[in-house]
DNA sequence: CGCTAAAAAGAAATCGTTTCCCTTTGGCAC
DNA sequence: GTGCCAAAGGGAAACGATTTCTTTTTAGCG
């Protein structure tokens, strides 16, 4: 249970995805896991610059995409259509998120009640649903209480 | 009930939004209303080029945004994060869409059952929900029956 | 008809994201 | 430990969807 053996388990996660465990990837996951708000690739890059003498923005984009494809991190659907990522700590399976458009915090919405809706849609349209997007946007309790929580996008 | 008085009602729609009724805007709405699939700004631009000697792409972007802000047309959330628009013919109020990722057809999902979910989210997180995104992606009945329906994105 | 603010054209800029190409490195074999 | 090689990373450049800017045209109104 020491930090050497635990190590956030990121090594195993990367191995499962067939990705080499590099320092950049490990620290990227560390930063995302410690940050409770969604980050843009450039913001993560700036954070990484404090930990590595050289770190390229393309590396950040590349790894973020790989990690998101592997399901290790989640993407945020943002009205400005830019990329944002978040490390979802929920152990459970399929679920959705409530994102604060003010401070960028992300909270889990454990149940997905959309399954029933899907059944009716299939019946009604005769189509086949391959995926769905459900995201709740708003202001989290912190931002409701304190406007200074606000984070610029 | 003749075509002069009916005129798709687009003039009134534009006036309500405080927008001048220009030929470009009228034809944009005509094209979108006749097309049952979502279009990119550039695709709409190409269609408009067949109707106007001069039509600028920035004009298309500008008007699409204005019309979408006014609620006259709808935007499609697409994984490639590009803009797509669709004229939603549903008279009813709040609802969501099933989009075919193969042929781009859009179908209405009249009820929004997410309200209950929202109530619980507010209770659970203590936040305030300002909007939500619900979209179902998949293959429509036409594409399931005939692969040739497919449209490139 | 004449005015004026809104709209549109066309060219150029923007900038988030991706591609390219060369160098470095992690993981494995020996 | 050493060597090998495919994967990963760096940096510069390209890309391309979207936006901005400036000038010209037009819709709407008296
Ligand atoms: Mn989650
Ligand atoms: Mn609709
Ligand atoms: Zn917040
Ligand atoms: Zn289809």
XYZ file of N, CA, C and O (backbone and C1' of nucleotides) in Angstrom, chain A residues 20 22 24-25 54-56 58-59 62-63 81, chain D residues 5-13 17-19:
132
model
N 2.543 2.476 -23.867
C 3.716 2.453 -23.002
C 3.541 3.427 -21.853
O 2.916 4.476 -22.004
N 4.855 6.095 -20.071
C 5.875 7.135 -20.149
C 5.640 8.163 -19.039
O 4.531 8.288 -18.538
N 5.411 11.336 -19.246
C 4.424 12.326 -19.666
C 3.008 11.814 -19.429
O 2.158 12.512 -18.912
N 2.796 10.572 -19.827
C 1.451 10.009 -19.668
C 1.087 9.866 -18.204
O -0.045 10.124 -17.808
N 10.870 19.766 -21.412
C 10.291 19.788 -22.756
C 9.004 18.989 -22.764
O 8.950 17.872 -22.246
N 7.993 19.576 -23.307
C 6.696 18.883 -23.469
C 5.945 19.591 -24.595
O 5.690 20.790 -24.529
N 5.663 18.839 -25.614
C 5.037 19.437 -26.787
C 3.518 19.403 -26.716
O 2.932 18.453 -26.195
N 1.462 18.940 -29.193
C 0.937 17.772 -29.923
C 0.954 16.502 -29.091
O 0.068 15.657 -29.226
N 1.953 16.377 -28.226
C 1.995 15.209 -27.351
C 0.776 15.184 -26.448
O 0.163 14.142 -26.222
N -2.270 14.284 -28.490
C -2.220 12.873 -28.877
C -2.613 11.974 -27.714
O -3.482 11.105 -27.832
N -2.005 12.207 -26.558
C -2.279 11.351 -25.416
C -3.692 11.534 -24.885
O -4.331 10.562 -24.474
N -17.351 24.405 -28.560
C -16.860 23.356 -29.447
C -15.359 23.121 -29.329
O -14.760 22.551 -30.232
P 16.578 -4.099 -34.965
O 15.173 -3.506 -34.524
C 14.226 -4.359 -33.886
C 12.998 -3.546 -33.531
C 12.603 -2.530 -34.589
O 11.194 -2.416 -34.577
C 13.012 -1.413 -32.586
P 10.419 -2.256 -35.944
O 8.944 -2.012 -35.394
C 8.431 -2.885 -34.371
C 7.788 -2.059 -33.274
C 6.759 -1.049 -33.771
O 5.652 -1.022 -32.885
C 8.476 0.096 -32.605
P 4.458 -0.050 -33.135
O 4.579 0.943 -31.882
C 4.763 0.403 -30.580
C 5.065 1.521 -29.606
C 4.072 2.682 -29.662
O 3.777 3.076 -28.331
C 6.253 3.497 -30.039
P 2.838 4.297 -28.060
O 3.859 5.483 -27.784
C 4.824 5.349 -26.748
C 5.618 6.629 -26.598
C 4.764 7.897 -26.570
O 5.204 8.701 -25.494
C 6.453 8.077 -28.232
P 4.545 10.113 -25.255
O 5.642 11.098 -25.855
C 6.965 11.069 -25.310
C 7.807 12.132 -25.980
C 7.150 13.512 -26.041
O 8.108 14.477 -25.611
C 7.831 12.833 -28.210
P 7.713 15.975 -25.467
O 8.558 16.602 -26.666
C 9.924 16.237 -26.803
C 10.596 17.159 -27.785
C 10.043 18.577 -27.800
O 11.121 19.491 -27.990
C 9.650 17.536 -29.916
P 10.834 21.023 -27.828
O 10.682 21.471 -29.352
C 11.694 21.084 -30.288
C 11.328 21.574 -31.673
C 10.605 22.922 -31.670
O 11.175 23.722 -32.693
C 9.298 21.312 -32.819
P 10.603 25.205 -32.957
O 10.292 25.089 -34.508
C 11.040 24.164 -35.314
C 10.302 23.947 -36.614
C 9.609 25.202 -37.128
O 9.760 25.288 -38.539
C 8.019 23.489 -36.820
P 9.182 26.549 -39.329
O 8.062 25.869 -40.226
C 8.226 24.521 -40.670
C 6.876 23.980 -41.094
C 5.992 25.018 -41.777
O 5.661 24.561 -43.078
C 4.784 23.850 -40.080
P -12.770 22.512 -43.354
O -13.858 22.811 -42.235
C -13.688 22.263 -40.945
C -13.854 23.347 -39.900
C -15.128 24.177 -40.048
O -15.735 24.308 -38.785
C -13.237 25.599 -39.985
P -17.137 25.007 -38.632
O -16.725 26.486 -38.250
C -16.030 26.705 -37.029
C -15.534 28.131 -36.937
C -16.631 29.199 -37.023
O -16.664 29.869 -35.772
C -14.722 29.795 -38.288
P -17.586 31.101 -35.526
O -16.592 32.330 -35.772
C -15.314 32.303 -35.169
C -14.569 33.582 -35.503
C -15.411 34.852 -35.412
O -14.686 35.768 -34.618
C -14.325 34.748 -37.516
